[in-house]
GROMACS .gro file of C-alpha atoms in nm:
model
  300
    1MET     CA    1   0.000   0.000   0.000
    2ASP     CA    2   0.146   0.334  -0.111
    3LEU     CA    3   0.116   0.616   0.146
    4ARG     CA    4   0.059   0.870  -0.131
    5ASP     CA    5  -0.237   0.665  -0.253
    6LEU     CA    6  -0.368   0.662   0.102
    7THR     CA    7  -0.342   1.042   0.122
    8TYR     CA    8  -0.531   1.079  -0.206
    9PHE     CA    9  -0.794   0.833  -0.080
   10GLU     CA   10  -0.853   1.040   0.237
   11THR     CA   11  -0.905   1.359   0.036
   12ILE     CA   12  -1.148   1.190  -0.205
   13ALA     CA   13  -1.337   1.041   0.091
   14GLU     CA   14  -1.357   1.382   0.261
   15LEU     CA   15  -1.491   1.562  -0.048
   16GLY     CA   16  -1.701   1.279  -0.191
   17HIS     CA   17  -1.620   1.402  -0.540
   18LEU     CA   18  -1.331   1.303  -0.767
   19GLY     CA   19  -1.322   1.635  -0.954
   20ARG     CA   20  -1.301   1.848  -0.639
   21ALA     CA   21  -1.034   1.618  -0.498
   22ALA     CA   22  -0.833   1.657  -0.818
   23GLU     CA   23  -0.851   2.036  -0.784
   24ARG     CA   24  -0.741   2.034  -0.421
   25LEU     CA   25  -0.457   1.788  -0.480
   26ASN     CA   26  -0.353   1.945  -0.811
   27ARG     CA   27  -0.375   1.607  -0.981
   28SER     CA   28  -0.576   1.486  -1.279
   29GLN     CA   29  -0.890   1.283  -1.229
   30PRO     CA   30  -0.745   0.985  -1.421
   31ALA     CA   31  -0.443   0.988  -1.189
   32LEU     CA   32  -0.669   0.977  -0.882
   33SER     CA   33  -0.881   0.703  -1.039
   34LYS     CA   34  -0.564   0.499  -1.092
   35SER     CA   35  -0.465   0.561  -0.732
   36ILE     CA   36  -0.796   0.427  -0.601
   37GLN     CA   37  -0.775   0.135  -0.841
   38ARG     CA   38  -0.433   0.041  -0.698
   39LEU     CA   39  -0.570   0.051  -0.343
   40GLU     CA   40  -0.873  -0.158  -0.434
   41GLU     CA   41  -0.661  -0.414  -0.615
   42SER     CA   42  -0.419  -0.442  -0.323
   43LEU     CA   43  -0.708  -0.489  -0.077
   44GLY     CA   44  -0.925  -0.702  -0.304
   45THR     CA   45  -1.242  -0.498  -0.247
   46ARG     CA   46  -1.422  -0.181  -0.351
   47LEU     CA   47  -1.369   0.133  -0.144
   48PHE     CA   48  -1.626   0.367  -0.303
   49GLN     CA   49  -1.975   0.341  -0.448
   50ARG     CA   50  -2.178   0.585  -0.654
   51ASP     CA   51  -2.435   0.807  -0.484
   52GLY     CA   52  -2.587   1.019  -0.760
   53ARG     CA   53  -2.319   1.258  -0.882
   54ARG     CA   54  -2.111   1.198  -0.572
   55ILE     CA   55  -1.923   0.896  -0.445
   56LYS     CA   56  -1.934   0.761  -0.092
   57LEU     CA   57  -1.735   0.509   0.105
   58THR     CA   58  -1.829   0.145   0.131
   59GLU     CA   59  -1.809  -0.013   0.477
   60VAL     CA   60  -1.457  -0.133   0.396
   61GLY     CA   61  -1.369   0.215   0.272
   62GLN     CA   62  -1.489   0.364   0.601
   63LEU     CA   63  -1.269   0.120   0.792
   64LEU     CA   64  -0.968   0.208   0.577
   65LEU     CA   65  -1.031   0.579   0.632
   66THR     CA   66  -1.027   0.533   1.011
   67ARG     CA   67  -0.718   0.314   1.009
   68GLY     CA   68  -0.547   0.533   0.749
   69LYS     CA   69  -0.582   0.847   0.959
   70GLN     CA   70  -0.430   0.666   1.257
   71LEU     CA   71  -0.146   0.537   1.038
   72GLN     CA   72  -0.073   0.885   0.904
   73LEU     CA   73  -0.072   1.023   1.258
   74ASN     CA   74   0.167   0.752   1.376
   75ILE     CA   75   0.401   0.826   1.087
   76ALA     CA   76   0.390   1.200   1.155
   77GLU     CA   77   0.467   1.144   1.523
   78THR     CA   78   0.754   0.908   1.442
   79GLU     CA   79   0.900   1.166   1.205
   80ARG     CA   80   0.863   1.434   1.473
   81GLU     CA   81   1.028   1.217   1.740
   82VAL     CA   82   1.327   1.142   1.517
   83ARG     CA   83   1.352   1.502   1.396
   84ASP     CA   84   1.327   1.643   1.749
   85PHE     CA   85   1.599   1.409   1.871
   86ALA     CA   86   1.825   1.490   1.575
   87ASN     CA   87   1.776   1.864   1.621
   88GLY     CA   88   1.807   1.863   1.998
   89LEU     CA   89   1.442   1.967   2.044
   90VAL     CA   90   1.339   1.694   2.286
   91GLY     CA   91   1.261   1.980   2.523
   92ASN     CA   92   0.974   2.108   2.307
   93ILE     CA   93   0.619   2.098   2.450
   94ARG     CA   94   0.292   2.176   2.272
   95LEU     CA   95   0.061   2.260   2.562
   96GLY     CA   96  -0.308   2.342   2.546
   97CYS     CA   97  -0.495   2.501   2.834
   98ALA     CA   98  -0.866   2.567   2.878
   99ALA     CA   99  -0.939   2.938   2.850
  100SER     CA  100  -1.136   2.943   3.175
  101MET     CA  101  -0.829   2.851   3.381
  102SER     CA  102  -0.534   2.987   3.180
  103ASP     CA  103  -0.503   3.328   3.351
  104HIS     CA  104  -0.460   3.195   3.702
  105LEU     CA  105  -0.275   2.871   3.616
  106LEU     CA  106  -0.021   2.934   3.341
  107PRO     CA  107   0.192   3.207   3.508
  108HIS     CA  108   0.269   2.984   3.809
  109LEU     CA  109   0.304   2.667   3.603
  110THR     CA  110   0.535   2.825   3.343
  111ALA     CA  111   0.760   2.975   3.612
  112ALA     CA  112   0.793   2.637   3.785
  113LEU     CA  113   0.861   2.459   3.456
  114LEU     CA  114   1.133   2.703   3.348
  115GLU     CA  115   1.295   2.678   3.688
  116ARG     CA  116   1.313   2.299   3.650
  117ALA     CA  117   1.403   2.298   3.278
  118PRO     CA  118   1.548   2.639   3.171
  119ASP     CA  119   1.603   2.535   2.808
  120VAL     CA  120   1.255   2.400   2.740
  121THR     CA  121   1.060   2.551   2.450
  122LEU     CA  122   0.686   2.587   2.487
  123LYS     CA  123   0.409   2.637   2.234
  124LEU     CA  124   0.093   2.746   2.417
  125SER     CA  125  -0.260   2.713   2.282
  126ILE     CA  126  -0.550   2.866   2.476
  127ALA     CA  127  -0.893   2.740   2.372
  128GLN     CA  128  -1.222   2.595   2.489
  129ASP     CA  129  -1.212   2.234   2.608
  130ASP     CA  130  -1.383   2.093   2.297
  131VAL     CA  131  -1.114   2.240   2.069
  132LEU     CA  132  -0.836   2.119   2.299
  133LYS     CA  133  -0.965   1.762   2.300
  134ALA     CA  134  -0.994   1.758   1.921
  135SER     CA  135  -0.637   1.893   1.887
  136LEU     CA  136  -0.500   1.637   2.133
  137ARG     CA  137  -0.683   1.356   1.957
  138ALA     CA  138  -0.542   1.468   1.621
  139GLY     CA  139  -0.186   1.488   1.757
  140ARG     CA  140  -0.155   1.868   1.725
  141LEU     CA  141  -0.098   1.902   2.102
  142ASP     CA  142   0.109   1.692   2.342
  143VAL     CA  143  -0.063   1.785   2.669
  144ILE     CA  144  -0.387   1.960   2.761
  145ILE     CA  145  -0.516   2.102   3.089
  146SER     CA  146  -0.894   2.111   3.095
  147PRO     CA  147  -1.201   1.982   3.276
  148GLN     CA  148  -1.155   1.608   3.314
  149ILE     CA  149  -1.225   1.402   3.004
  150ALA     CA  150  -1.481   1.125   3.046
  151ASP     CA  151  -1.349   0.771   3.009
  152ASP     CA  152  -1.187   0.750   2.666
  153PRO     CA  153  -0.921   0.487   2.583
  154GLN     CA  154  -0.744   0.733   2.352
  155PHE     CA  155  -0.655   0.958   2.648
  156THR     CA  156  -0.463   0.910   2.970
  157THR     CA  157  -0.590   1.160   3.226
  158HIS     CA  158  -0.466   1.258   3.572
  159ALA     CA  159  -0.683   1.466   3.808
  160ILE     CA  160  -0.516   1.779   3.949
  161LEU     CA  161  -0.782   1.938   4.170
  162LYS     CA  162  -1.150   2.019   4.209
  163ASP     CA  163  -1.291   2.358   4.118
  164GLU     CA  164  -1.628   2.522   4.054
  165ALA     CA  165  -1.796   2.714   3.775
  166ILE     CA  166  -2.073   2.959   3.866
  167VAL     CA  167  -2.319   3.203   3.711
  168VAL     CA  168  -2.185   3.558   3.720
  169ALA     CA  169  -2.326   3.904   3.647
  170SER     CA  170  -2.221   4.268   3.680
  171VAL     CA  171  -2.219   4.392   4.039
  172ASP     CA  172  -2.517   4.622   3.972
  173HIS     CA  173  -2.721   4.369   3.773
  174PRO     CA  174  -3.100   4.383   3.845
  175VAL     CA  175  -3.103   4.011   3.924
  176PHE     CA  176  -2.963   4.104   4.267
  177ALA     CA  177  -3.265   4.322   4.354
  178GLY     CA  178  -3.412   4.042   4.567
  179PRO     CA  179  -3.380   3.671   4.646
  180VAL     CA  180  -3.279   3.478   4.334
  181VAL     CA  181  -3.439   3.157   4.208
  182LEU     CA  182  -3.351   2.964   3.894
  183GLU     CA  183  -3.658   3.086   3.703
  184ASP     CA  184  -3.536   3.446   3.744
  185LEU     CA  185  -3.240   3.375   3.520
  186CYS     CA  186  -3.470   3.304   3.226
  187GLN     CA  187  -3.548   3.678   3.208
  188TYR     CA  188  -3.198   3.766   3.093
  189ARG     CA  189  -2.976   3.687   2.798
  190TRP     CA  190  -2.638   3.520   2.821
  191VAL     CA  191  -2.287   3.516   2.683
  192LEU     CA  192  -2.156   3.159   2.668
  193GLY     CA  193  -1.922   2.926   2.483
  194GLY     CA  194  -2.034   2.707   2.195
  195PRO     CA  195  -2.280   2.418   2.237
  196THR     CA  196  -2.001   2.155   2.236
  197VAL     CA  197  -1.820   2.314   2.533
  198MET     CA  198  -1.862   2.108   2.851
  199ALA     CA  199  -1.969   2.401   3.073
  200ARG     CA  200  -2.225   2.516   2.815
  201ARG     CA  201  -2.377   2.169   2.792
  202TRP     CA  202  -2.391   2.146   3.171
  203ILE     CA  203  -2.569   2.478   3.228
  204ASP     CA  204  -2.813   2.406   2.942
  205ASN     CA  205  -2.899   2.073   3.105
  206VAL     CA  206  -2.960   2.237   3.445
  207PHE     CA  207  -3.240   2.448   3.297
  208LEU     CA  208  -3.385   2.166   3.089
  209ALA     CA  209  -3.384   1.930   3.390
  210ASN     CA  210  -3.591   2.189   3.577
  211ARG     CA  211  -3.838   2.217   3.287
  212LEU     CA  212  -3.714   2.561   3.195
  213PRO     CA  213  -3.593   2.684   2.855
  214ALA     CA  214  -3.217   2.668   2.802
  215PRO     CA  215  -3.032   2.999   2.852
  216GLN     CA  216  -3.101   3.244   2.571
  217VAL     CA  217  -2.754   3.305   2.425
  218GLN     CA  218  -2.709   3.650   2.277
  219ILE     CA  219  -2.331   3.626   2.237
  220GLU     CA  220  -2.147   3.301   2.171
  221THR     CA  221  -1.771   3.328   2.205
  222ASN     CA  222  -1.448   3.139   2.263
  223ALA     CA  223  -1.268   3.457   2.377
  224LEU     CA  224  -1.320   3.414   2.749
  225SER     CA  225  -1.067   3.685   2.831
  226LEU     CA  226  -1.328   3.937   2.710
  227LEU     CA  227  -1.597   3.813   2.946
  228PRO     CA  228  -1.526   4.011   3.267
  229ARG     CA  229  -1.532   4.348   3.086
  230LEU     CA  230  -1.820   4.246   2.863
  231ILE     CA  231  -2.039   4.124   3.150
  232ALA     CA  232  -1.951   4.426   3.365
  233ARG     CA  233  -2.085   4.663   3.099
  234THR     CA  234  -2.403   4.475   3.007
  235GLN     CA  235  -2.695   4.297   3.168
  236LEU     CA  236  -2.579   3.966   3.023
  237LEU     CA  237  -2.529   3.666   3.247
  238SER     CA  238  -2.245   3.421   3.200
  239PHE     CA  239  -2.090   3.104   3.341
  240ALA     CA  240  -1.731   3.123   3.460
  241ALA     CA  241  -1.471   2.961   3.684
  242ARG     CA  242  -1.498   3.078   4.044
  243GLU     CA  243  -1.132   3.187   4.023
  244THR     CA  244  -1.237   3.459   3.781
  245LEU     CA  245  -1.417   3.625   4.072
  246ALA     CA  246  -1.173   3.526   4.343
  247TYR     CA  247  -0.840   3.607   4.178
  248GLY     CA  248  -0.890   3.739   3.826
  249ILE     CA  249  -0.964   4.060   3.645
  250GLY     CA  250  -1.335   4.031   3.730
  251GLN     CA  251  -1.277   4.048   4.104
  252SER     CA  252  -1.420   4.399   4.150
  253TRP     CA  253  -1.654   4.404   3.849
  254LEU     CA  254  -1.850   4.082   3.879
  255ARG     CA  255  -2.066   3.911   4.136
  256GLU     CA  256  -2.177   3.552   4.177
  257VAL     CA  257  -2.543   3.470   4.129
  258PRO     CA  258  -2.567   3.240   4.431
  259LEU     CA  259  -2.765   2.932   4.333
  260GLU     CA  260  -2.677   2.578   4.433
  261ALA     CA  261  -2.844   2.445   4.118
  262THR     CA  262  -2.609   2.641   3.892
  263THR     CA  263  -2.286   2.564   4.080
  264MET     CA  264  -2.091   2.319   3.866
  265ARG     CA  265  -1.833   2.116   4.056
  266ARG     CA  266  -1.573   1.977   3.819
  267THR     CA  267  -1.230   1.815   3.816
  268VAL     CA  268  -0.939   1.991   3.647
  269ALA     CA  269  -0.706   1.738   3.485
  270VAL     CA  270  -0.401   1.699   3.264
  271SER     CA  271  -0.444   1.467   2.966
  272VAL     CA  272  -0.220   1.310   2.701
  273ARG     CA  273  -0.287   1.068   2.418
  274SER     CA  274  -0.249   0.712   2.543
  275GLU     CA  275  -0.053   0.593   2.240
  276GLY     CA  276   0.098   0.926   2.129
  277TYR     CA  277   0.460   1.039   2.124
  278LEU     CA  278   0.531   1.238   2.440
  279PRO     CA  279   0.857   1.438   2.440
  280PRO     CA  280   1.062   1.400   2.761
  281ALA     CA  281   0.993   1.760   2.859
  282ALA     CA  282   0.618   1.706   2.816
  283ALA     CA  283   0.637   1.398   3.037
  284ALA     CA  284   0.820   1.610   3.298
  285LEU     CA  285   0.543   1.870   3.276
  286VAL     CA  286   0.279   1.606   3.342
  287THR     CA  287   0.476   1.488   3.646
  288LEU     CA  288   0.504   1.847   3.770
  289LEU     CA  289   0.128   1.894   3.742
  290LYS     CA  290   0.056   1.566   3.919
  291GLU     CA  291   0.290   1.659   4.206
  292GLN     CA  292   0.222   2.032   4.246
  293GLY     CA  293  -0.082   2.112   4.032
  294ARG     CA  294  -0.296   2.244   4.314
  295SER     CA  295  -0.035   2.505   4.414
  296PHE     CA  296  -0.036   2.658   4.065
  297PHE     CA  297  -0.396   2.767   4.115
  298GLU     CA  298  -0.323   2.956   4.434
  299ARG     CA  299  -0.347   3.332   4.446
  300ASP     CA  300  -0.029   3.541   4.426
   0.00000   0.00000   0.00000
């Protein structure tokens, strides 16, 4: 099986159209047809079937696509491991951190890491937990720090500490005019992360479980660093880590909407891919988090 043929196959499968695949790959359609023919002959089965003007994968083709992506990832990681070793870059770490905890975690963690390994190089990615998990799964990150991932054999996860996410509003928000009940929050609009973000799914489910409409989202964003200022200047509600109020920029601008039903208790964890290449420095970072992770969340 030729790896180039496998790459062509993945593009054709993604687009479902030979002509569009030829344009993207800058190859002729006959050349791609020959490529698929070689794969089918080597495997002794058909990989595509016609579906109107498009083509779609057979069951065997779907299996090859899944296995092929894993094979390509393994090859890429092997190349990176050899290249890093040859270039003396075994101290390189690609670290992802959930946006909700980056401000009060990364300064302490980075300082401790550089003290232990002064020559380490670090590529930081700040994102919502859904994006981080997808990047870790695809091999674009070595380590992520995020709310704990549910049981998944592709990931190895170590709990660091427990924290809470809460509903927050500006200090002069009208919701604080009297005692607050869950139904009161339905009167206001929200700024929240996307529907695949764990915290967003959780808060939506709280309202639905109480037979209330899900929060009415007026602004959907992945730029959580904007939230304290944005919430302080509007009557929007939001859902944020408690540390944002306790230690962060929102300390004097925001106030917790105190409801037990909307207090999300979660586990912060560090995760790596179970079968992925982990540079020595990244392994040292994981050990550091396992040993001292709680202290990195403490206030200055």
